[in-house]
C-alpha positions as protocol buffer text, in pm:
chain_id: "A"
residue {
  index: 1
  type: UNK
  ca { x: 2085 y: 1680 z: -1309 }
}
residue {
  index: 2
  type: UNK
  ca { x: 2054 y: 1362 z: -1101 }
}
residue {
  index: 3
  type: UNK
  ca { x: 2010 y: 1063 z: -1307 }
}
residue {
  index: 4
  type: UNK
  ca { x: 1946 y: 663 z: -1235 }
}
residue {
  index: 5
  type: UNK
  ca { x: 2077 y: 379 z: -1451 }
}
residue {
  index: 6
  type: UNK
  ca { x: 1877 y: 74 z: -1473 }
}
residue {
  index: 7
  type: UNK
  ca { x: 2076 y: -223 z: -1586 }
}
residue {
  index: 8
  type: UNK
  ca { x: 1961 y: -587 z: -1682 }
}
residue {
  index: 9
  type: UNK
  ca { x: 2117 y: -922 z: -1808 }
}
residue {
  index: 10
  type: UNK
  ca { x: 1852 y: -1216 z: -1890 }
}
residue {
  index: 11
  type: UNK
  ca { x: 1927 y: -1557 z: -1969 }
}
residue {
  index: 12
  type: UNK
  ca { x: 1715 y: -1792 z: -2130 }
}
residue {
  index: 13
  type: UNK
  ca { x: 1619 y: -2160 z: -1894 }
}
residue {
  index: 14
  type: UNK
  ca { x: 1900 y: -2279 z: -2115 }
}
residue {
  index: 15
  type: UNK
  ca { x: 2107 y: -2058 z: -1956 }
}
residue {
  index: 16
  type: UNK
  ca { x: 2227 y: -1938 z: -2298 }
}
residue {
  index: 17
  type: UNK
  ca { x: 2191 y: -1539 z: -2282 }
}
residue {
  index: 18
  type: UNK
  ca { x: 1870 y: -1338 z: -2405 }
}
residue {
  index: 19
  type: UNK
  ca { x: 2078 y: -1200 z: -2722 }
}
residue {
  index: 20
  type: UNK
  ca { x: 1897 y: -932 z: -2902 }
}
residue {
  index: 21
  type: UNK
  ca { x: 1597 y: -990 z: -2693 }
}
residue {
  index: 22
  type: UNK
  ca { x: 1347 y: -690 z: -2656 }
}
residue {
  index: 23
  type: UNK
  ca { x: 1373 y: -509 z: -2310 }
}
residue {
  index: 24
  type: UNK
  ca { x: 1080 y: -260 z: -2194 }
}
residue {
  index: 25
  type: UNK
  ca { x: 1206 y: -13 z: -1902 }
}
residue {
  index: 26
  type: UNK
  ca { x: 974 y: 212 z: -1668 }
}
residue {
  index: 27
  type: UNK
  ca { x: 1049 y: 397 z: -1380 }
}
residue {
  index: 28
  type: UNK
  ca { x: 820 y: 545 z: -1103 }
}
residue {
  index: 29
  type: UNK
  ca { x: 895 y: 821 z: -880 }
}
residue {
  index: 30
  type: UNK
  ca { x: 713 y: 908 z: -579 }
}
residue {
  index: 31
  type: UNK
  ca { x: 839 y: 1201 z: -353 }
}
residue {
  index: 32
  type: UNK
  ca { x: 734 y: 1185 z: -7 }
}
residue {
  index: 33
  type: UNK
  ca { x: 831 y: 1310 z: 328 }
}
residue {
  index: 34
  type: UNK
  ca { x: 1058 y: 1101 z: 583 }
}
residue {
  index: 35
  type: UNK
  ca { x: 888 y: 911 z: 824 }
}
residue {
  index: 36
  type: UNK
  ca { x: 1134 y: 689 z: 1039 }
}
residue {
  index: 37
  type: UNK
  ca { x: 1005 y: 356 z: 1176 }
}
residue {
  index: 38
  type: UNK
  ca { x: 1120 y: 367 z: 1517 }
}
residue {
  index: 39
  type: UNK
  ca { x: 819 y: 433 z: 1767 }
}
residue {
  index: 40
  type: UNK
  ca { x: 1045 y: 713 z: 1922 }
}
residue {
  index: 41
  type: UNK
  ca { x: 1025 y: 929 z: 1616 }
}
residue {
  index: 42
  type: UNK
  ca { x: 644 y: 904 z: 1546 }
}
residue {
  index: 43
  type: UNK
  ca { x: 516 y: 1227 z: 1706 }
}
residue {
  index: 44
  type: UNK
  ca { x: 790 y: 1409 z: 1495 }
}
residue {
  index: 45
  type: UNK
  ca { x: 734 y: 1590 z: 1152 }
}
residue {
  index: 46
  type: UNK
  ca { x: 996 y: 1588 z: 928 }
}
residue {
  index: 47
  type: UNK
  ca { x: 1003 y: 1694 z: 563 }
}
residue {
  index: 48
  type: UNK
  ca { x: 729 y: 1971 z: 442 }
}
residue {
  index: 49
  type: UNK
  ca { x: 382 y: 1928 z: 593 }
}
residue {
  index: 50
  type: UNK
  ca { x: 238 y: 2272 z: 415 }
}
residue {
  index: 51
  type: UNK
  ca { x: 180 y: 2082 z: 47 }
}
residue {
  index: 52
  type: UNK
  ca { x: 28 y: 1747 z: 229 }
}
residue {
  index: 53
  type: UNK
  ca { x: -81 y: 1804 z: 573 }
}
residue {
  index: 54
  type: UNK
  ca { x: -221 y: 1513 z: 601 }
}
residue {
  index: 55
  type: UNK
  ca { x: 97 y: 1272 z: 461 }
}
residue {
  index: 56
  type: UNK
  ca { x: 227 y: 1261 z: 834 }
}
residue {
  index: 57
  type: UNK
  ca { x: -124 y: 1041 z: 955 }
}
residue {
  index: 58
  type: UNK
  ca { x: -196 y: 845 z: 644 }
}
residue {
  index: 59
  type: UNK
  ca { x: 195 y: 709 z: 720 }
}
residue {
  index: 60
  type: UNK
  ca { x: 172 y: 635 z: 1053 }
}
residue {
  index: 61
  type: UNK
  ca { x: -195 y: 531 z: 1110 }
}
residue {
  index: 62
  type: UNK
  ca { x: -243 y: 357 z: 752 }
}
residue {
  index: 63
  type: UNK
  ca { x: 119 y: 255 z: 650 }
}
residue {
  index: 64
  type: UNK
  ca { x: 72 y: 475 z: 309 }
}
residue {
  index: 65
  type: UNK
  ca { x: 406 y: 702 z: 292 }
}
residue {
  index: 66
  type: UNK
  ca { x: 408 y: 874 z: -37 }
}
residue {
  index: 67
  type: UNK
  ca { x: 221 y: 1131 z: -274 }
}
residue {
  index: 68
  type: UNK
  ca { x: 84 y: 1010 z: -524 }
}
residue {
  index: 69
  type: UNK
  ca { x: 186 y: 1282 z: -781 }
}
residue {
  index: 70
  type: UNK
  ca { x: 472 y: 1050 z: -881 }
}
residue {
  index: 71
  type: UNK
  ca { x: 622 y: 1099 z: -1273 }
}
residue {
  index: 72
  type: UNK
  ca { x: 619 y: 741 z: -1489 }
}
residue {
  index: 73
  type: UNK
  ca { x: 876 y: 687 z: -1752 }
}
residue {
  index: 74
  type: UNK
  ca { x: 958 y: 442 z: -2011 }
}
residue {
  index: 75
  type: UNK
  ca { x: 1160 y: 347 z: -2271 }
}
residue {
  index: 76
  type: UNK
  ca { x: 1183 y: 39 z: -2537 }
}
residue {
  index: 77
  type: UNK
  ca { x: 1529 y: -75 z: -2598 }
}
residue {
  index: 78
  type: UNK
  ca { x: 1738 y: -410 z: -2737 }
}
residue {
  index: 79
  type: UNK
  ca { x: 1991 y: -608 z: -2522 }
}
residue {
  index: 80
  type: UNK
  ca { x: 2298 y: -647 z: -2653 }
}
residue {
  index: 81
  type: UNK
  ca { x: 2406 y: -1005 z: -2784 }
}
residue {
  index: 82
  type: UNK
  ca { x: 2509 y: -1132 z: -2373 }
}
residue {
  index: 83
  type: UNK
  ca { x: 2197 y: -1062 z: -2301 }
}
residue {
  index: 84
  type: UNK
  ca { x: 2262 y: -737 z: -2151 }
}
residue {
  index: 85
  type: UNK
  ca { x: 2131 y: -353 z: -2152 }
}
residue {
  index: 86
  type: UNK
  ca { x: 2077 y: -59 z: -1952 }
}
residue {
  index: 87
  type: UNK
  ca { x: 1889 y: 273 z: -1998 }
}
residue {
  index: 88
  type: UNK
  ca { x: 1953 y: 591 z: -1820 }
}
residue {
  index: 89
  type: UNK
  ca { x: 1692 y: 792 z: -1670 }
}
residue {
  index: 90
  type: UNK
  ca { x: 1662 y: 1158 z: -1543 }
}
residue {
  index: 91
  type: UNK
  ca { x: 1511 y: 1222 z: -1187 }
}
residue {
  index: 92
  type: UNK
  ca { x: 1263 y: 1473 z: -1162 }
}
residue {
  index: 93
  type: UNK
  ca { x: 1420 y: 1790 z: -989 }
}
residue {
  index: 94
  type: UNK
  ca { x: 1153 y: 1854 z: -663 }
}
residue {
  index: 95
  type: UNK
  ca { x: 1105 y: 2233 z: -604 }
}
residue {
  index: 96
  type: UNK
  ca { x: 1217 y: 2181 z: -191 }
}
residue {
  index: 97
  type: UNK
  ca { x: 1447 y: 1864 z: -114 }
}
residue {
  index: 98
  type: UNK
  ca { x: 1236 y: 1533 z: -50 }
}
residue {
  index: 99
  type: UNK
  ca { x: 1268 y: 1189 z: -18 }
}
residue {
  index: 100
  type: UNK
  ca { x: 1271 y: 1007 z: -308 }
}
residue {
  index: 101
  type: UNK
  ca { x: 1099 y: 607 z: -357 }
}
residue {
  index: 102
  type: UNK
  ca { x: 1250 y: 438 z: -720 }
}
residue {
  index: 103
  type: UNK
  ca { x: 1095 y: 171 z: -924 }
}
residue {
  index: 104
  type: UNK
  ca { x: 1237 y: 45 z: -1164 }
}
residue {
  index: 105
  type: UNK
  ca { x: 1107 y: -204 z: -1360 }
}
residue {
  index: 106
  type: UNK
  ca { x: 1275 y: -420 z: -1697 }
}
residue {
  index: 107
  type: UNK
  ca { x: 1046 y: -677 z: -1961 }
}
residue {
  index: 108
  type: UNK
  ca { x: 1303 y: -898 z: -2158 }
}
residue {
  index: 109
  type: UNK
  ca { x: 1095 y: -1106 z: -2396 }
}
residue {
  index: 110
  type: UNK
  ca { x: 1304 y: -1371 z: -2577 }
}
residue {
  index: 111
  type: UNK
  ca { x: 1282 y: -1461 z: -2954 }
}
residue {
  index: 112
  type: UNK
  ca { x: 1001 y: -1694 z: -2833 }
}
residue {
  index: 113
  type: UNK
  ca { x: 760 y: -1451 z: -2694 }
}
residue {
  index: 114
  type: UNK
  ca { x: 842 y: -1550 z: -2343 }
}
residue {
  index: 115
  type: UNK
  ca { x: 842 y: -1263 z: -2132 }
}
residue {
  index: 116
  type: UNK
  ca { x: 1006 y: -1208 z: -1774 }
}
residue {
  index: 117
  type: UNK
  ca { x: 965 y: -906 z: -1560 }
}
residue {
  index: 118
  type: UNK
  ca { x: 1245 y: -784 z: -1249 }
}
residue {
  index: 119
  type: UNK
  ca { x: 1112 y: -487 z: -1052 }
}
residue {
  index: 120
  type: UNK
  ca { x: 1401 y: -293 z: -839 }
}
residue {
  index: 121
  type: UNK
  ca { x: 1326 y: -96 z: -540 }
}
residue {
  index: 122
  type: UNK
  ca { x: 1554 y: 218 z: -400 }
}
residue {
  index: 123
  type: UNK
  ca { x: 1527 y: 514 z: -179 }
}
residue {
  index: 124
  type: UNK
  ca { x: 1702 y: 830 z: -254 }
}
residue {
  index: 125
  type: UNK
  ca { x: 1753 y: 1067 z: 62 }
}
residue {
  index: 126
  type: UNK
  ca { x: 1876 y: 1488 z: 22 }
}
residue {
  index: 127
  type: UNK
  ca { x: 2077 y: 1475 z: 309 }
}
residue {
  index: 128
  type: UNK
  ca { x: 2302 y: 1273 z: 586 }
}
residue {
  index: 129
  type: UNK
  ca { x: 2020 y: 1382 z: 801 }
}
residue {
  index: 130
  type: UNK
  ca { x: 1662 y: 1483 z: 887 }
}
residue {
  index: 131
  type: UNK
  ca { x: 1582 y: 1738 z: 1124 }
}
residue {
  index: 132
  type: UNK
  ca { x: 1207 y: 1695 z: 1282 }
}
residue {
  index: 133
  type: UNK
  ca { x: 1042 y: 1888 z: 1556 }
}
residue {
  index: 134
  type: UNK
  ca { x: 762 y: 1795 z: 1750 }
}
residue {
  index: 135
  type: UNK
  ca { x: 526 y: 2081 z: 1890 }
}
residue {
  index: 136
  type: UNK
  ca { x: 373 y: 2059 z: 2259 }
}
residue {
  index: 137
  type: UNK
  ca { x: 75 y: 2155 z: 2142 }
}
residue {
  index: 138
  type: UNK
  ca { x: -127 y: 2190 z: 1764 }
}
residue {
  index: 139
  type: UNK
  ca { x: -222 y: 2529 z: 1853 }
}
residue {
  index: 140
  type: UNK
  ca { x: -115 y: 2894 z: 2009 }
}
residue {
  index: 141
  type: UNK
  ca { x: -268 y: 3171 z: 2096 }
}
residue {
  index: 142
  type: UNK
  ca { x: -177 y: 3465 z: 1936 }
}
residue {
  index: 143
  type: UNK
  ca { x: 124 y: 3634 z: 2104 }
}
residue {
  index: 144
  type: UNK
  ca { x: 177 y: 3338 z: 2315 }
}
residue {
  index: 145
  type: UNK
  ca { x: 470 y: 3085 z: 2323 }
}
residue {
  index: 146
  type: UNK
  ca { x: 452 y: 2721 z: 2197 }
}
residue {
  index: 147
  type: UNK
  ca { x: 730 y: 2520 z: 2303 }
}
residue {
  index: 148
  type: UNK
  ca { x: 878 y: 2290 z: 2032 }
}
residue {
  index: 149
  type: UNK
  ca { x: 1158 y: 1962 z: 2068 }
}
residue {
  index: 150
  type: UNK
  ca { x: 1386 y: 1929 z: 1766 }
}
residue {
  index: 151
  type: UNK
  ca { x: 1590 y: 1631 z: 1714 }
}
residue {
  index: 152
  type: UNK
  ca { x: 1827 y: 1486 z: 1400 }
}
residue {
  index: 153
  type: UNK
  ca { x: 1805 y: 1184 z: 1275 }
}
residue {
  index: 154
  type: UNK
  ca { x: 1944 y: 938 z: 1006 }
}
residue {
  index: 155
  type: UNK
  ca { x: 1795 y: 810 z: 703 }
}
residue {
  index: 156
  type: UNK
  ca { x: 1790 y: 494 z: 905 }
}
residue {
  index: 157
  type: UNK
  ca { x: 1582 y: 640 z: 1193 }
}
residue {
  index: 158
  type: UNK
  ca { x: 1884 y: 613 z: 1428 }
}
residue {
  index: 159
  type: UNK
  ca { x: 1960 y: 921 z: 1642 }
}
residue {
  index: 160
  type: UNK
  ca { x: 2179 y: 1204 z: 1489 }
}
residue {
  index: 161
  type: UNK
  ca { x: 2528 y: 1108 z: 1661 }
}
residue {
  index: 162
  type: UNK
  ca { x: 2743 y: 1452 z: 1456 }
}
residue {
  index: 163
  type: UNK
  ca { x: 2783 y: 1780 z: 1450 }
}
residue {
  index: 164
  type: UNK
  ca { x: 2502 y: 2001 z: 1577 }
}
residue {
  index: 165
  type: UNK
  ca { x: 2247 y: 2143 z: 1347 }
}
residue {
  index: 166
  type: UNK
  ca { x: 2121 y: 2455 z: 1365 }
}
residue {
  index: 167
  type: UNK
  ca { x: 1775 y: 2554 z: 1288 }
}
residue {
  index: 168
  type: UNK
  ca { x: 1556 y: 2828 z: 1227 }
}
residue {
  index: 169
  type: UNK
  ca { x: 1160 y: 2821 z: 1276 }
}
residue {
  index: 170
  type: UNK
  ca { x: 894 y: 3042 z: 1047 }
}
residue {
  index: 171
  type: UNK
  ca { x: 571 y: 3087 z: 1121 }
}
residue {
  index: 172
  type: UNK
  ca { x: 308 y: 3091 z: 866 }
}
């Protein structure tokens, strides 16, 4: 089971800490496939087009990377009397491996009713590496050949510099 632990210390404008102050935690996950920003890469799939075709365009033509059948979770909680708490949360197991966008998000509200909000930001990647190919063509005829480029790349869009990778293609 892969978890995340969301941690927060708050301090009043005194600077003395938020002791015993109430803390609200959520966290949003949003699978999505891996689209690398380098203009190189764009005419590349990688990840699983079969359950959202159309992910691959609404990334690269309208900036919008993720599905939006994300999981929201929450949890009320007190922090501790330095102002500090944390929360653990499970990550939802994906059927095929994905990329994986994390907000996090922690409330502290003092003794005052004064509320602040920090929202945290991560992205979780299955592997060292991507593999994407990128077709010649959109279509074949039946019995014919269409000729495919494969290349491996990092979660930071630069160029696969290891091992080779093997593949293995299946037509649907």
């Amino acid at each position: 089971e892969r978890t995340v632990t969301v941690e927060a210390t708050a301090v009043n404008f005194t600077s003395t800490p938020v002791a015993d102050g109430s803390v609200q935690w959520s966290l949003k996950t949003l699978p999505g496939n891996f689209f690398p920003k380098q203009p190189q890469w764009r005419d590349f799939r990688f990840g699983d087009f079969l359950s959202n075709p159309w992910s691959f365009y609404y990334a690269y033509y309208y900036g919008d990377e993720e599905d939006r059948d994300g999981e929201y979770m929450s949890r009320s909680g007190t922090l501790d009397a330095n102002g500090k708490g944390s929360v653990v949360f499970a990550l939802p197991q994906p059927e095929k491996p994905t990329r994986l966008r994390v907000v996090s998000t922690a409330t502290v509200t003092n003794g005052n009713e004064q509320s602040i909000r920090s929202v945290q930001e991560c992205t979780l990647h299955p592997a060292a590496v991507y593999g994407g190919i990128r077709p010649e063509s959109l279509l074949a005829s039946a019995g014919g050949t269409l000729p495919v480029e494969l290349v491996a790349v990092r979660p930071d869009g630069a160029a696969w510099d290891g091992k080779p990778l093997a593949a293995e293609l299946t037509v649907k």
